PDB file of C-alpha atoms in Angstrom:
ATOM      1  CA  UNK A   1     453.332  60.464 119.879  1.00  0.00           C
ATOM      2  CA  UNK A   2     455.189  63.605 121.207  1.00  0.00           C
ATOM      3  CA  UNK A   3     453.984  65.513 118.395  1.00  0.00           C
ATOM      4  CA  UNK A   4     450.232  64.767 119.227  1.00  0.00           C
ATOM      5  CA  UNK A   5     450.946  65.634 122.843  1.00  0.00           C
ATOM      6  CA  UNK A   6     452.753  68.810 122.081  1.00  0.00           C
ATOM      7  CA  UNK A   7     449.851  69.773 119.659  1.00  0.00           C
ATOM      8  CA  UNK A   8     447.479  69.467 122.513  1.00  0.00           C
ATOM      9  CA  UNK A   9     449.473  71.321 124.984  1.00  0.00           C
ATOM     10  CA  UNK A  10     447.534  74.744 124.603  1.00  0.00           C
ATOM     11  CA  UNK A  11     444.341  72.734 125.375  1.00  0.00           C
ATOM     12  CA  UNK A  12     445.777  71.074 128.302  1.00  0.00           C
ATOM     13  CA  UNK A  13     447.006  74.110 129.907  1.00  0.00           C
ATOM     14  CA  UNK A  14     443.631  75.829 129.139  1.00  0.00           C
ATOM     15  CA  UNK A  15     441.854  73.083 130.931  1.00  0.00           C
ATOM     16  CA  UNK A  16     444.490  73.102 133.919  1.00  0.00           C
ATOM     17  CA  UNK A  17     443.937  76.991 134.134  1.00  0.00           C
ATOM     18  CA  UNK A  18     440.195  76.549 134.374  1.00  0.00           C
ATOM     19  CA  UNK A  19     440.097  74.148 136.862  1.00  0.00           C
ATOM     20  CA  UNK A  20     442.655  75.836 139.190  1.00  0.00           C
ATOM     21  CA  UNK A  21     441.195  79.270 138.664  1.00  0.00           C
ATOM     22  CA  UNK A  22     437.422  77.825 139.604  1.00  0.00           C
ATOM     23  CA  UNK A  23     438.851  76.027 142.783  1.00  0.00           C
ATOM     24  CA  UNK A  24     440.880  79.256 143.680  1.00  0.00           C
ATOM     25  CA  UNK A  25     437.720  81.444 143.273  1.00  0.00           C
ATOM     26  CA  UNK A  26     435.710  79.172 145.137  1.00  0.00           C
ATOM     27  CA  UNK A  27     438.070  79.180 148.093  1.00  0.00           C
ATOM     28  CA  UNK A  28     437.882  82.949 147.823  1.00  0.00           C
ATOM     29  CA  UNK A  29     434.181  82.893 147.880  1.00  0.00           C
ATOM     30  CA  UNK A  30     434.043  80.600 150.804  1.00  0.00           C
ATOM     31  CA  UNK A  31     436.241  82.986 152.708  1.00  0.00           C
ATOM     32  CA  UNK A  32     434.568  86.308 151.759  1.00  0.00           C
ATOM     33  CA  UNK A  33     430.941  85.246 151.692  1.00  0.00           C
ATOM     34  CA  UNK A  34     430.504  81.988 153.811  1.00  0.00           C
ATOM     35  CA  UNK A  35     429.505  80.016 150.739  1.00  0.00           C
ATOM     36  CA  UNK A  36     430.004  76.335 151.188  1.00  0.00           C
ATOM     37  CA  UNK A  37     429.956  76.649 154.898  1.00  0.00           C
ATOM     38  CA  UNK A  38     433.076  78.835 155.480  1.00  0.00           C
ATOM     39  CA  UNK A  39     433.425  81.435 157.923  1.00  0.00           C
ATOM     40  CA  UNK A  40     433.838  85.023 157.096  1.00  0.00           C
ATOM     41  CA  UNK A  41     436.367  87.557 158.180  1.00  0.00           C
ATOM     42  CA  UNK A  42     436.030  91.000 159.167  1.00  0.00           C
ATOM     43  CA  UNK A  43     436.150  93.482 156.220  1.00  0.00           C
ATOM     44  CA  UNK A  44     439.638  94.777 156.141  1.00  0.00           C
ATOM     45  CA  UNK A  45     441.134  92.177 158.822  1.00  0.00           C
ATOM     46  CA  UNK A  46     444.789  91.521 157.803  1.00  0.00           C
ATOM     47  CA  UNK A  47     445.502  89.125 156.270  1.00  0.00           C
ATOM     48  CA  UNK A  48     442.306  86.709 155.955  1.00  0.00           C
ATOM     49  CA  UNK A  49     439.955  89.264 154.130  1.00  0.00           C
ATOM     50  CA  UNK A  50     442.785  90.588 151.861  1.00  0.00           C
ATOM     51  CA  UNK A  51     443.804  86.805 151.183  1.00  0.00           C
ATOM     52  CA  UNK A  52     439.952  86.085 150.303  1.00  0.00           C
ATOM     53  CA  UNK A  53     439.708  89.185 147.900  1.00  0.00           C
ATOM     54  CA  UNK A  54     443.127  87.788 146.079  1.00  0.00           C
ATOM     55  CA  UNK A  55     441.552  84.351 145.922  1.00  0.00           C
ATOM     56  CA  UNK A  56     438.139  85.362 144.600  1.00  0.00           C
ATOM     57  CA  UNK A  57     439.547  88.059 142.079  1.00  0.00           C
ATOM     58  CA  UNK A  58     442.711  86.245 141.014  1.00  0.00           C
ATOM     59  CA  UNK A  59     440.705  82.883 140.747  1.00  0.00           C
ATOM     60  CA  UNK A  60     438.109  84.470 138.439  1.00  0.00           C
ATOM     61  CA  UNK A  61     440.560  86.083 136.405  1.00  0.00           C
ATOM     62  CA  UNK A  62     442.704  82.846 136.093  1.00  0.00           C
ATOM     63  CA  UNK A  63     439.321  80.840 135.384  1.00  0.00           C
ATOM     64  CA  UNK A  64     438.504  83.270 132.559  1.00  0.00           C
ATOM     65  CA  UNK A  65     441.933  83.586 131.067  1.00  0.00           C
ATOM     66  CA  UNK A  66     441.917  87.321 131.472  1.00  0.00           C
ATOM     67  CA  UNK A  67     445.255  88.813 132.645  1.00  0.00           C
ATOM     68  CA  UNK A  68     446.402  85.375 133.589  1.00  0.00           C
ATOM     69  CA  UNK A  69     450.124  86.053 134.114  1.00  0.00           C
ATOM     70  CA  UNK A  70     449.571  88.887 136.298  1.00  0.00           C
ATOM     71  CA  UNK A  71     446.772  87.339 138.241  1.00  0.00           C
ATOM     72  CA  UNK A  72     448.814  84.192 138.648  1.00  0.00           C
ATOM     73  CA  UNK A  73     451.717  86.268 139.875  1.00  0.00           C
ATOM     74  CA  UNK A  74     449.752  87.908 142.715  1.00  0.00           C
ATOM     75  CA  UNK A  75     448.012  84.699 143.651  1.00  0.00           C
ATOM     76  CA  UNK A  76     451.159  82.625 143.828  1.00  0.00           C
ATOM     77  CA  UNK A  77     452.632  85.285 146.059  1.00  0.00           C
ATOM     78  CA  UNK A  78     449.581  85.288 148.313  1.00  0.00           C
ATOM     79  CA  UNK A  79     449.918  81.629 148.563  1.00  0.00           C
ATOM     80  CA  UNK A  80     453.514  81.685 149.398  1.00  0.00           C
ATOM     81  CA  UNK A  81     452.687  84.302 152.170  1.00  0.00           C
ATOM     82  CA  UNK A  82     449.981  81.995 153.587  1.00  0.00           C
ATOM     83  CA  UNK A  83     452.365  79.122 153.445  1.00  0.00           C
ATOM     84  CA  UNK A  84     455.186  80.581 155.274  1.00  0.00           C
ATOM     85  CA  UNK A  85     453.568  83.018 157.791  1.00  0.00           C
ATOM     86  CA  UNK A  86     450.419  80.803 158.583  1.00  0.00           C
ATOM     87  CA  UNK A  87     451.207  77.014 158.155  1.00  0.00           C
ATOM     88  CA  UNK A  88     455.245  76.723 158.351  1.00  0.00           C
ATOM     89  CA  UNK A  89     455.528  78.034 161.777  1.00  0.00           C
ATOM     90  CA  UNK A  90     453.233  75.162 162.950  1.00  0.00           C
ATOM     91  CA  UNK A  91     455.681  72.493 161.254  1.00  0.00           C
ATOM     92  CA  UNK A  92     458.165  72.130 158.591  1.00  0.00           C
ATOM     93  CA  UNK A  93     456.297  69.777 156.170  1.00  0.00           C
ATOM     94  CA  UNK A  94     453.054  70.761 154.603  1.00  0.00           C
ATOM     95  CA  UNK A  95     451.476  67.429 155.628  1.00  0.00           C
ATOM     96  CA  UNK A  96     452.248  68.188 159.018  1.00  0.00           C
ATOM     97  CA  UNK A  97     451.054  71.975 158.979  1.00  0.00           C
ATOM     98  CA  UNK A  98     447.752  71.446 156.928  1.00  0.00           C
ATOM     99  CA  UNK A  99     449.516  73.701 154.174  1.00  0.00           C
ATOM    100  CA  UNK A 100     449.128  71.404 151.119  1.00  0.00           C
ATOM    101  CA  UNK A 101     446.440  73.635 149.709  1.00  0.00           C
ATOM    102  CA  UNK A 102     448.601  76.877 149.938  1.00  0.00           C
ATOM    103  CA  UNK A 103     451.634  75.067 148.658  1.00  0.00           C
ATOM    104  CA  UNK A 104     449.730  73.449 145.708  1.00  0.00           C
ATOM    105  CA  UNK A 105     448.174  76.668 144.688  1.00  0.00           C
ATOM    106  CA  UNK A 106     451.214  78.518 144.961  1.00  0.00           C
ATOM    107  CA  UNK A 107     453.091  76.357 142.747  1.00  0.00           C
ATOM    108  CA  UNK A 108     449.995  76.009 139.985  1.00  0.00           C
ATOM    109  CA  UNK A 109     449.650  79.579 139.807  1.00  0.00           C
ATOM    110  CA  UNK A 110     453.646  79.834 139.485  1.00  0.00           C
ATOM    111  CA  UNK A 111     453.448  77.575 136.643  1.00  0.00           C
ATOM    112  CA  UNK A 112     450.633  79.644 134.927  1.00  0.00           C
ATOM    113  CA  UNK A 113     452.789  82.877 135.169  1.00  0.00           C
ATOM    114  CA  UNK A 114     455.012  80.994 132.648  1.00  0.00           C
ATOM    115  CA  UNK A 115     452.755  79.089 130.351  1.00  0.00           C
ATOM    116  CA  UNK A 116     450.079  81.799 130.019  1.00  0.00           C
ATOM    117  CA  UNK A 117     446.307  81.048 129.605  1.00  0.00           C
ATOM    118  CA  UNK A 118     446.550  78.416 127.107  1.00  0.00           C
ATOM    119  CA  UNK A 119     443.691  77.741 124.826  1.00  0.00           C
ATOM    120  CA  UNK A 120     440.158  78.817 125.808  1.00  0.00           C
ATOM    121  CA  UNK A 121     441.264  81.968 127.470  1.00  0.00           C
ATOM    122  CA  UNK A 122     440.253  85.645 127.045  1.00  0.00           C
ATOM    123  CA  UNK A 123     443.868  86.663 126.776  1.00  0.00           C
ATOM    124  CA  UNK A 124     444.493  84.575 123.702  1.00  0.00           C
ATOM    125  CA  UNK A 125     441.308  86.277 122.005  1.00  0.00           C
ATOM    126  CA  UNK A 126     442.616  89.668 122.775  1.00  0.00           C
ATOM    127  CA  UNK A 127     446.031  88.857 121.648  1.00  0.00           C
ATOM    128  CA  UNK A 128     444.443  87.610 118.180  1.00  0.00           C
ATOM    129  CA  UNK A 129     442.646  90.702 117.814  1.00  0.00           C
ATOM    130  CA  UNK A 130     445.483  93.280 118.572  1.00  0.00           C
ATOM    131  CA  UNK A 131     447.667  91.175 116.225  1.00  0.00           C
ATOM    132  CA  UNK A 132     445.264  91.415 113.379  1.00  0.00           C
ATOM    133  CA  UNK A 133     444.812  95.168 113.835  1.00  0.00           C
ATOM    134  CA  UNK A 134     448.651  95.678 113.701  1.00  0.00           C
ATOM    135  CA  UNK A 135     449.097  93.408 111.031  1.00  0.00           C
ATOM    136  CA  UNK A 136     451.574  90.986 112.805  1.00  0.00           C
ATOM    137  CA  UNK A 137     450.800  87.385 113.643  1.00  0.00           C
ATOM    138  CA  UNK A 138     450.929  86.478 117.185  1.00  0.00           C
ATOM    139  CA  UNK A 139     453.507  83.685 118.296  1.00  0.00           C
ATOM    140  CA  UNK A 140     451.254  81.011 119.843  1.00  0.00           C
ATOM    141  CA  UNK A 141     453.819  78.088 119.488  1.00  0.00           C
ATOM    142  CA  UNK A 142     453.782  76.384 122.780  1.00  0.00           C
ATOM    143  CA  UNK A 143     457.189  75.734 124.615  1.00  0.00           C
ATOM    144  CA  UNK A 144     458.181  72.020 124.264  1.00  0.00           C
ATOM    145  CA  UNK A 145     461.043  70.413 125.947  1.00  0.00           C
TER     146      UNK A 145
END
């Protein structure tokens, strides 16, 4: 059974990346454009407008699997900042300070820094192309515990 699960790991990571990226991008669109009933910050307003741009662009890149590790790194940092500067001063625990979303996005993006895009990502497509052009095989072996 472990062998089957390990062989499915890139697909599970890919689906995880797609869902997290889509939700994160929707959160950014909500903040930037007022879609889904959100309020829009003034252009350039710190930190709300910058956070919304990071959420929309970072979420879109993660969704597509394009520059996943870099986009996830910046997105994770933005959510850590959001948690510690906006939510934690109100109370210690995320359940008390409404910071569950920021904490979950922070850790989900942090995970994607280390796992990469998984299956279905444009990163993987470009890696295969560059490996074929250089004549070396790209190592796509998933890390298993």
